[in-house]
Short mmCIF file of C-alpha atoms in Angstrom, two decimals:
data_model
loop_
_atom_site.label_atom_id
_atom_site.label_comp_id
_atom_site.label_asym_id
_atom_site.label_seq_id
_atom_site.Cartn_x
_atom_site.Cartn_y
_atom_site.Cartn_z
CA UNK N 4 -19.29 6.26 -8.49
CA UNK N 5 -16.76 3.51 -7.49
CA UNK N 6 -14.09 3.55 -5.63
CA UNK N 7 -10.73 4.69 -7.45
CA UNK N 8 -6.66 5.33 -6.25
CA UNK N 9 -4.50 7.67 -9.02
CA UNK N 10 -0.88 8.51 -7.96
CA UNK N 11 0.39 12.44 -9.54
CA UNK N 12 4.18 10.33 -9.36
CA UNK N 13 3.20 7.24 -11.90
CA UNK N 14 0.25 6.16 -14.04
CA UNK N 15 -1.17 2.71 -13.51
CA UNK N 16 1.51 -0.29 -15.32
CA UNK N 17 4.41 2.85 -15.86
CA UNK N 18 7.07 2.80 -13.93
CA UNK N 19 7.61 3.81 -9.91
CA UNK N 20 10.10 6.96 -9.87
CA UNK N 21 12.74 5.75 -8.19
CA UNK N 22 13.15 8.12 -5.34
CA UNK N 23 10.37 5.30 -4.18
CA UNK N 24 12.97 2.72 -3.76
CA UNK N 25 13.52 1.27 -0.17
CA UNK N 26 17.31 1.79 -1.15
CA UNK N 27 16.90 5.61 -2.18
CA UNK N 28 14.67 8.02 -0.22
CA UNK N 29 12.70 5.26 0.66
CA UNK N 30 8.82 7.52 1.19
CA UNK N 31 5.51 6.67 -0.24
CA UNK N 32 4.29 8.00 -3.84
CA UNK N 33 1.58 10.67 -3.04
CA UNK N 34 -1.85 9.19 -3.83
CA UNK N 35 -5.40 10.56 -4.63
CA UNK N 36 -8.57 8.30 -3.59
CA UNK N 37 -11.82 9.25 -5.19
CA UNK N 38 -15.59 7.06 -5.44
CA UNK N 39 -15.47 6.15 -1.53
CA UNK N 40 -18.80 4.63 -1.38
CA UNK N 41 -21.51 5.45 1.46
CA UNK N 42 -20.84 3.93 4.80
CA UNK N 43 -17.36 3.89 4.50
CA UNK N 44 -16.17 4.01 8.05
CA UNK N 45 -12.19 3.03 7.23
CA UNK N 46 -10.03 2.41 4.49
CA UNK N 47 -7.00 -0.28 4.11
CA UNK N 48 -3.92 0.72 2.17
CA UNK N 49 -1.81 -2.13 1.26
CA UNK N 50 1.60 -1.94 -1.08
CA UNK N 51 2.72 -5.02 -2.03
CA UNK N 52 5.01 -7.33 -4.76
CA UNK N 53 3.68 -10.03 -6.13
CA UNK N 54 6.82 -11.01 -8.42
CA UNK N 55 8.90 -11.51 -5.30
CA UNK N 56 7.39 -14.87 -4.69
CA UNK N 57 9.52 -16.09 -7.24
CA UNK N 58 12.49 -15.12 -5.32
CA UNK N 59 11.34 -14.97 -1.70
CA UNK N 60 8.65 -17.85 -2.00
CA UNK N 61 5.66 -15.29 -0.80
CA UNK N 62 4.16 -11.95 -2.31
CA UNK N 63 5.86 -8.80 -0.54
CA UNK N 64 4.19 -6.88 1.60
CA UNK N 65 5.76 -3.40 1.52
CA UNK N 66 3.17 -1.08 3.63
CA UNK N 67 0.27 -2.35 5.52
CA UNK N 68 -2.25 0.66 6.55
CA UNK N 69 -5.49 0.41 8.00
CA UNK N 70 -8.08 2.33 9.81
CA UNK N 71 -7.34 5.35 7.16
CA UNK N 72 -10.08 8.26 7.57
CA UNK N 73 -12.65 7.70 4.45
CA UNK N 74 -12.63 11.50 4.09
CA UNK N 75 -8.94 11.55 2.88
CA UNK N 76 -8.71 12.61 -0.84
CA UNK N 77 -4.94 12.45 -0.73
CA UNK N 78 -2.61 10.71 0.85
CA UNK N 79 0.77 12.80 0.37
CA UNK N 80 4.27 11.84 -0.54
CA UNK N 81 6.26 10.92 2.94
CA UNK N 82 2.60 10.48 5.03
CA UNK N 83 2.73 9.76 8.78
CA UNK N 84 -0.32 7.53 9.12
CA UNK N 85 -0.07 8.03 13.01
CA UNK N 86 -1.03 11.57 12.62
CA UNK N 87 -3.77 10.97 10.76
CA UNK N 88 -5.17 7.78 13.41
CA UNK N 89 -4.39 5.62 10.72
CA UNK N 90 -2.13 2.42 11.95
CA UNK N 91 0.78 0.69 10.41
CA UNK N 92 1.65 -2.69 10.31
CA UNK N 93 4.76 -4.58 9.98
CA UNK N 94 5.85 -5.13 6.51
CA UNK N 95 8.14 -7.77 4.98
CA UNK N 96 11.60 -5.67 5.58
CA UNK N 97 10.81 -6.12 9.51
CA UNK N 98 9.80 -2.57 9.83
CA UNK N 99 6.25 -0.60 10.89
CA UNK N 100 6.01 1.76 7.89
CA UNK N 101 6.27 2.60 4.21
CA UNK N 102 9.39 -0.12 2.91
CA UNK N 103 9.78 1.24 -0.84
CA UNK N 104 10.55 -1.45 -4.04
CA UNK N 105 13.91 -3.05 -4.14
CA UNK N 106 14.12 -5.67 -6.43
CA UNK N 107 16.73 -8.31 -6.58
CA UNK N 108 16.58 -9.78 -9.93
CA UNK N 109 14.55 -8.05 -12.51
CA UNK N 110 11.80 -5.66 -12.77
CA UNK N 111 9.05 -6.11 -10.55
CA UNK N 112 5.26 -5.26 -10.32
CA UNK N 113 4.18 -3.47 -7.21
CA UNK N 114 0.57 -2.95 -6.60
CA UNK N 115 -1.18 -0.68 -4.54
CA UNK N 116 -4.54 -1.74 -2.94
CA UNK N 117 -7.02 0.59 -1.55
CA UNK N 118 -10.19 -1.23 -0.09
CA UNK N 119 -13.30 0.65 1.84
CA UNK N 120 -14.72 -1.35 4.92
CA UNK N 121 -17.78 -0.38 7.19
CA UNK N 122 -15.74 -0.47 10.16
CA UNK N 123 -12.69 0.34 11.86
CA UNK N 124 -10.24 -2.64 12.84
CA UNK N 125 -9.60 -3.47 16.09
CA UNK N 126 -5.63 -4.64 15.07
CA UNK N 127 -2.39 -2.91 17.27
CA UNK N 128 0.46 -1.66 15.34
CA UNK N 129 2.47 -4.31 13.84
CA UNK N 130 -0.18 -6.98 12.70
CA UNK N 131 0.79 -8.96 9.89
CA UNK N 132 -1.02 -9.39 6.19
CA UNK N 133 -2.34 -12.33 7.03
CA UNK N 134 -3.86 -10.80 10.38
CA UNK N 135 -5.28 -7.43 8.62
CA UNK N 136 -7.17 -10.02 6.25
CA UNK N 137 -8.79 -12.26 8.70
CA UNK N 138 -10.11 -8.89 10.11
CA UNK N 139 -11.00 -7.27 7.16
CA UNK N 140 -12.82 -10.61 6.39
CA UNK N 141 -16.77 -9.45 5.72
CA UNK N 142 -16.20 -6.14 5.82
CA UNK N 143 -15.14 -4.93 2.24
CA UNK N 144 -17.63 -2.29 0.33
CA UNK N 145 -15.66 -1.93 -2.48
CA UNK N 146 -11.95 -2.37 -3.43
CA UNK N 147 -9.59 -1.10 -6.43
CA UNK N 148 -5.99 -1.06 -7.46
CA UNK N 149 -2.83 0.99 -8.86
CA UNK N 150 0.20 -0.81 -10.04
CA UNK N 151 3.56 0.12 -11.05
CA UNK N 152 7.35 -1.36 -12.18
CA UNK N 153 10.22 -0.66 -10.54
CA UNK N 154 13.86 -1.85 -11.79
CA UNK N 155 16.82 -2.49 -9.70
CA UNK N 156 19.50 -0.45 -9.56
#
C-alpha cells in the first residue's frame, strides 16, 4: 500500500473549482489521504505553484502544514489545522494559513504534496518552506502528489 492524496473537488491535472481562489472564498479543497505507511508519526501538507517562478522568480508556496495526525483520512474543505494540533506556516501571501490560487498571467499548475515522516517537527507557527525542509530533512517514509490548474479571473 503506498501512500496516496485524492481531492472529491478536482481530479489530478483538471482544473481547481474556483471557489479555491485566494480572490474568491479563498478555503482549502477537501482532501482524502489513504496508504499511510507504518510508523508514520506526522504528515506534511504543502500547496504550492510552481509556474509562478516565471513571474515571481520562486515557486509559490500557498499552505505550509505540518505535524498533521497520520490517522486523518480526510482533511475537509475550510480545515482549521490548529484544532486538529496540526501547525501552519507562513505562506507566500504573508499569511499563516490556506492562501488559495491567484494567478497573474495565465493558467497555472498548483500541486499538492502530502509526505509521511517518523516524527513530529519541532517548528513554531510561521516557519518558512525552506525551514519545514531542513527539518523534514531524513525523515520522509514516503511522499505523493495531487495537482491541479487554476485560471485567472
Amino acid at each position: 500500500m503506498s501512500l496516496r492524496l485524492t481531492s472529491s473537488a478536482f481530479d489530478d491535472g483538471e482544473p481547481i473549482p474556483e471557489r479555491y481562489g485566494y480572490e474568491r472564498e479563498n478555503v482549502n479543497p477537501p482532501l482524502t489521504v489513504g496508504g499511510v505507511p507504518d510508523g508514520t508519526k506526522s504528515l506534511v501538507l504543502v500547496v504550492d505553484d510552481p509556474d509562478a517562478e516565471a513571474v515571481a522568480g520562486k515557486v509559490w508556496d500557498h499552505w505550509l502544514v505540518w505535524n498533521v495526525d497520520p490517522d486523518v483520512s480526510e482533511i475537509s474543505e475550510s480545515w482549521s489545522p490548529g484544532q486538529n494540533g496540526a501547525i501552519e506556516g507562513k505562506n507566500d501571501y504573508g499569511e499563516l494559513g490556506y492562501g488559495g490560487p491567484n494567478p497573474s498571467d495565465r493558467r497555472h499548475r498548483y500541486r499538492v504534496l502530502l509526505w509521511a515522516l517518523d516524527r513530529e517537527l519541532a517548528l513554531v507557527a510561521g516557519a518558512t518552506r525552506r525551514e519545514l525542509g531542513a527539518a523534514m530533512d531524513g525523515h520522509v517514509l514516503a511522499e505523493t502528489s495531487l495537482s491541479g490548474t487554476y485560471d485567472p479571473s
